[in-house]
Amino acid sequence: GDMAKKKEEEEKTTLENEQDSVTFLNETYVTSMSKLRKLLNVPEVVLPTSIDVEKKDQAIVNEWNVNAITPSMKKVLVEILSRIDVRDLIKAHSFFATLDALNMDEQNDEDAFCQQFVKQCKYNNMEDIPNDLNLLFAEIGWKFNFNVLRAICSISLLFHRNKAYHDNIAWFGADEKKQILTDPEAVLKRIYSQFVLQHIRSEN
């Protein structure tokens, strides 16, 4: 009985010592930090909430001039677009435009139709088609817009993987809206807010 009582008293004393140590360390830390703040005049740091960050980001996006095109941007666009072979697009557009013009449903003679198609289709031979974006734009009747090109290039860099492309296509290339063509500025602002600012923040 005496041994058990002695062991219980030792355990109680050990626990009290541990609690005293924790209290002492806490008081020492608080006191030292208080003295350090007084000595160095360290300001209290208030971490921003997610709402604060969103408001700040939105303010930055609102101030960002999406229509400002710098020489460096043009160089990047040239570097990207010069690597694209658009001859397939030109040929495909010419193919379907000719089909629409000839209206195959009204043709009775298949051979005559094929001959007429080959004769009227502007771009049949790939070797005769220049790899020229200006030609592609002229064929599809698209009015040149730098921001459309910027949006296209940005999307191709961000979502070069098929899954990522399809996971995000709803906000930049939905079939009924075609945002990347009709409102490239909105697409660029979303990219700036969602990807560029996050990257800048992580770098800092």
GROMACS .gro file of C-alpha atoms in nm:
model
  204
    1GLY     CA    1   0.000   0.000   0.000
    2ASP     CA    2   0.283   0.240   0.083
    3MET     CA    3   0.455   0.168  -0.252
    4ALA     CA    4   0.138   0.238  -0.449
    5LYS     CA    5   0.077   0.559  -0.257
    6LYS     CA    6   0.436   0.670  -0.315
    7LYS     CA    7   0.411   0.597  -0.689
    8GLU     CA    8   0.086   0.794  -0.709
    9GLU     CA    9   0.247   1.093  -0.538
   10GLU     CA   10   0.547   1.078  -0.777
   11GLU     CA   11   0.319   1.071  -1.081
   12LYS     CA   12   0.122   1.366  -0.941
   13THR     CA   13   0.443   1.562  -0.881
   14THR     CA   14   0.568   1.483  -1.236
   15LEU     CA   15   0.238   1.600  -1.387
   16GLU     CA   16   0.247   1.923  -1.184
   17ASN     CA   17   0.607   1.986  -1.296
   18GLU     CA   18   0.511   1.931  -1.661
   19GLN     CA   19   0.218   2.171  -1.629
   20ASP     CA   20   0.442   2.427  -1.459
   21SER     CA   21   0.696   2.389  -1.743
   22VAL     CA   22   0.430   2.448  -2.008
   23THR     CA   23   0.296   2.749  -1.820
   24PHE     CA   24   0.646   2.886  -1.777
   25LEU     CA   25   0.730   2.842  -2.146
   26ASN     CA   26   0.405   3.005  -2.251
   27GLU     CA   27   0.461   3.299  -2.019
   28THR     CA   28   0.821   3.328  -2.135
   29TYR     CA   29   0.712   3.328  -2.500
   30VAL     CA   30   0.440   3.587  -2.441
   31THR     CA   31   0.674   3.806  -2.238
   32SER     CA   32   0.957   3.780  -2.490
   33MET     CA   33   0.725   3.857  -2.782
   34SER     CA   34   0.584   4.153  -2.591
   35LYS     CA   35   0.932   4.286  -2.527
   36LEU     CA   36   1.032   4.221  -2.889
   37ARG     CA   37   0.733   4.414  -3.019
   38LYS     CA   38   0.809   4.698  -2.785
   39LEU     CA   39   1.176   4.698  -2.883
   40LEU     CA   40   1.122   4.662  -3.258
   41ASN     CA   41   0.775   4.813  -3.282
   42VAL     CA   42   0.648   4.504  -3.464
   43PRO     CA   43   0.297   4.567  -3.602
   44GLU     CA   44   0.018   4.320  -3.556
   45VAL     CA   45  -0.028   4.112  -3.874
   46VAL     CA   46  -0.385   4.063  -3.986
   47LEU     CA   47  -0.412   3.784  -4.239
   48PRO     CA   48  -0.650   3.864  -4.525
   49THR     CA   49  -0.963   3.655  -4.559
   50SER     CA   50  -1.064   3.492  -4.886
   51ILE     CA   51  -1.326   3.766  -4.930
   52ASP     CA   52  -1.059   4.034  -4.889
   53VAL     CA   53  -0.844   3.861  -5.152
   54GLU     CA   54  -1.136   3.833  -5.394
   55LYS     CA   55  -1.220   4.204  -5.354
   56LYS     CA   56  -0.856   4.301  -5.405
   57ASP     CA   57  -0.823   4.079  -5.711
   58GLN     CA   58  -1.143   4.219  -5.859
   59ALA     CA   59  -1.014   4.573  -5.810
   60ILE     CA   60  -0.690   4.481  -5.987
   61VAL     CA   61  -0.881   4.320  -6.276
   62ASN     CA   62  -1.107   4.625  -6.305
   63GLU     CA   63  -0.802   4.852  -6.335
   64TRP     CA   64  -0.627   4.626  -6.587
   65ASN     CA   65  -0.655   4.757  -6.942
   66VAL     CA   66  -0.737   4.447  -7.143
   67ASN     CA   67  -0.709   4.638  -7.472
   68ALA     CA   68  -0.349   4.751  -7.417
   69ILE     CA   69  -0.134   4.559  -7.668
   70THR     CA   70   0.239   4.587  -7.607
   71PRO     CA   71   0.520   4.503  -7.854
   72SER     CA   72   0.620   4.209  -7.632
   73MET     CA   73   0.266   4.068  -7.656
   74LYS     CA   74   0.281   4.089  -8.034
   75LYS     CA   75   0.614   3.904  -8.036
   76VAL     CA   76   0.467   3.625  -7.822
   77LEU     CA   77   0.166   3.598  -8.053
   78VAL     CA   78   0.395   3.572  -8.355
   79GLU     CA   79   0.603   3.302  -8.181
   80ILE     CA   80   0.292   3.093  -8.111
   81LEU     CA   81   0.094   3.151  -8.430
   82SER     CA   82   0.393   3.098  -8.659
   83ARG     CA   83   0.410   2.736  -8.537
   84ILE     CA   84   0.052   2.657  -8.643
   85ASP     CA   85  -0.024   2.497  -8.978
   86VAL     CA   86  -0.360   2.640  -9.086
   87ARG     CA   87  -0.370   2.482  -9.434
   88ASP     CA   88  -0.603   2.203  -9.312
   89LEU     CA   89  -0.845   2.464  -9.182
   90ILE     CA   90  -0.839   2.654  -9.510
   91LYS     CA   91  -0.895   2.336  -9.709
   92ALA     CA   92  -1.178   2.216  -9.480
   93HIS     CA   93  -1.354   2.552  -9.498
   94SER     CA   94  -1.325   2.555  -9.877
   95PHE     CA   95  -1.457   2.198  -9.895
   96PHE     CA   96  -1.773   2.262  -9.693
   97ALA     CA   97  -1.832   2.605  -9.849
   98THR     CA   98  -1.829   2.442 -10.194
   99LEU     CA   99  -2.067   2.166 -10.079
  100ASP     CA  100  -2.312   2.427  -9.952
  101ALA     CA  101  -2.288   2.625 -10.274
  102LEU     CA  102  -2.348   2.323 -10.499
  103ASN     CA  103  -2.626   2.168 -10.286
  104MET     CA  104  -2.561   1.798 -10.342
  105ASP     CA  105  -2.923   1.704 -10.268
  106GLU     CA  106  -3.030   1.866 -10.594
  107GLN     CA  107  -2.767   1.683 -10.803
  108ASN     CA  108  -2.871   1.368 -10.991
  109ASP     CA  109  -2.543   1.285 -11.166
  110GLU     CA  110  -2.277   1.197 -10.906
  111ASP     CA  111  -1.988   1.206 -11.154
  112ALA     CA  112  -2.091   1.544 -11.287
  113PHE     CA  113  -2.124   1.671 -10.933
  114CYS     CA  114  -1.772   1.552 -10.845
  115GLN     CA  115  -1.628   1.720 -11.152
  116GLN     CA  116  -1.808   2.042 -11.072
  117PHE     CA  117  -1.696   2.021 -10.711
  118VAL     CA  118  -1.328   1.982 -10.803
  119LYS     CA  119  -1.360   2.267 -11.049
  120GLN     CA  120  -1.524   2.506 -10.803
  121CYS     CA  121  -1.340   2.419 -10.482
  122LYS     CA  122  -1.070   2.685 -10.442
  123TYR     CA  123  -0.829   2.483 -10.232
  124ASN     CA  124  -0.803   2.112 -10.315
  125ASN     CA  125  -0.430   2.057 -10.317
  126MET     CA  126  -0.249   2.111  -9.986
  127GLU     CA  127   0.073   2.199 -10.169
  128ASP     CA  128  -0.100   2.492 -10.336
  129ILE     CA  129  -0.240   2.635 -10.010
  130PRO     CA  130  -0.019   2.893  -9.837
  131ASN     CA  131   0.015   2.860  -9.460
  132ASP     CA  132  -0.123   3.207  -9.408
  133LEU     CA  133  -0.347   3.317  -9.121
  134ASN     CA  134  -0.455   3.624  -9.317
  135LEU     CA  135  -0.588   3.395  -9.590
  136LEU     CA  136  -0.778   3.185  -9.336
  137PHE     CA  137  -0.934   3.496  -9.181
  138ALA     CA  138  -1.029   3.630  -9.524
  139GLU     CA  139  -1.192   3.298  -9.621
  140ILE     CA  140  -1.406   3.274  -9.307
  141GLY     CA  141  -1.490   3.645  -9.318
  142TRP     CA  142  -1.343   3.720  -8.979
  143LYS     CA  143  -1.252   4.078  -8.891
  144PHE     CA  144  -0.904   4.094  -8.738
  145ASN     CA  145  -0.902   4.135  -8.361
  146PHE     CA  146  -0.584   4.118  -8.152
  147ASN     CA  147  -0.773   4.015  -7.840
  148VAL     CA  148  -0.924   3.714  -8.014
  149LEU     CA  149  -0.573   3.599  -8.103
  150ARG     CA  150  -0.454   3.666  -7.747
  151ALA     CA  151  -0.744   3.465  -7.607
  152ILE     CA  152  -0.684   3.176  -7.849
  153CYS     CA  153  -0.313   3.164  -7.766
  154SER     CA  154  -0.377   3.191  -7.392
  155ILE     CA  155  -0.630   2.907  -7.398
  156SER     CA  156  -0.397   2.687  -7.603
  157LEU     CA  157  -0.117   2.737  -7.349
  158LEU     CA  158  -0.334   2.691  -7.039
  159PHE     CA  159  -0.541   2.397  -7.156
  160HIS     CA  160  -0.311   2.200  -7.385
  161ARG     CA  161  -0.440   1.878  -7.231
  162ASN     CA  162  -0.770   1.746  -7.362
  163LYS     CA  163  -0.936   1.700  -7.019
  164ALA     CA  164  -0.846   2.050  -6.898
  165TYR     CA  165  -0.975   2.193  -7.226
  166HIS     CA  166  -1.314   2.023  -7.197
  167ASP     CA  167  -1.342   2.099  -6.825
  168ASN     CA  168  -1.318   2.473  -6.899
  169ILE     CA  169  -1.467   2.511  -7.246
  170ALA     CA  170  -1.804   2.627  -7.107
  171TRP     CA  171  -1.667   2.973  -7.020
  172PHE     CA  172  -1.462   3.040  -7.333
  173GLY     CA  173  -1.594   2.833  -7.621
  174ALA     CA  174  -1.953   2.719  -7.569
  175ASP     CA  175  -2.115   2.642  -7.905
  176GLU     CA  176  -2.407   2.880  -7.858
  177LYS     CA  177  -2.202   3.170  -7.716
  178LYS     CA  178  -1.859   3.138  -7.880
  179GLN     CA  179  -1.719   3.370  -7.610
  180ILE     CA  180  -1.363   3.354  -7.742
  181LEU     CA  181  -1.485   3.518  -8.066
  182THR     CA  182  -1.773   3.735  -7.943
  183ASP     CA  183  -1.627   3.858  -7.612
  184PRO     CA  184  -1.252   3.786  -7.599
  185GLU     CA  185  -1.205   4.065  -7.341
  186ALA     CA  186  -1.418   3.874  -7.087
  187VAL     CA  187  -1.217   3.558  -7.154
  188LEU     CA  188  -0.887   3.743  -7.108
  189LYS     CA  189  -1.007   3.905  -6.783
  190ARG     CA  190  -1.105   3.568  -6.643
  191ILE     CA  191  -0.766   3.424  -6.737
  192TYR     CA  192  -0.594   3.723  -6.576
  193SER     CA  193  -0.799   3.689  -6.256
  194GLN     CA  194  -0.804   3.311  -6.226
  195PHE     CA  195  -0.454   3.220  -6.343
  196VAL     CA  196  -0.220   3.518  -6.376
  197LEU     CA  197  -0.294   3.678  -6.037
  198GLN     CA  198  -0.275   3.341  -5.861
  199HIS     CA  199   0.065   3.279  -6.019
  200ILE     CA  200   0.189   3.624  -5.915
  201ARG     CA  201   0.068   3.564  -5.559
  202SER     CA  202   0.236   3.223  -5.536
  203GLU     CA  203   0.562   3.371  -5.668
  204ASN     CA  204   0.556   3.634  -5.394
   0.00000   0.00000   0.00000
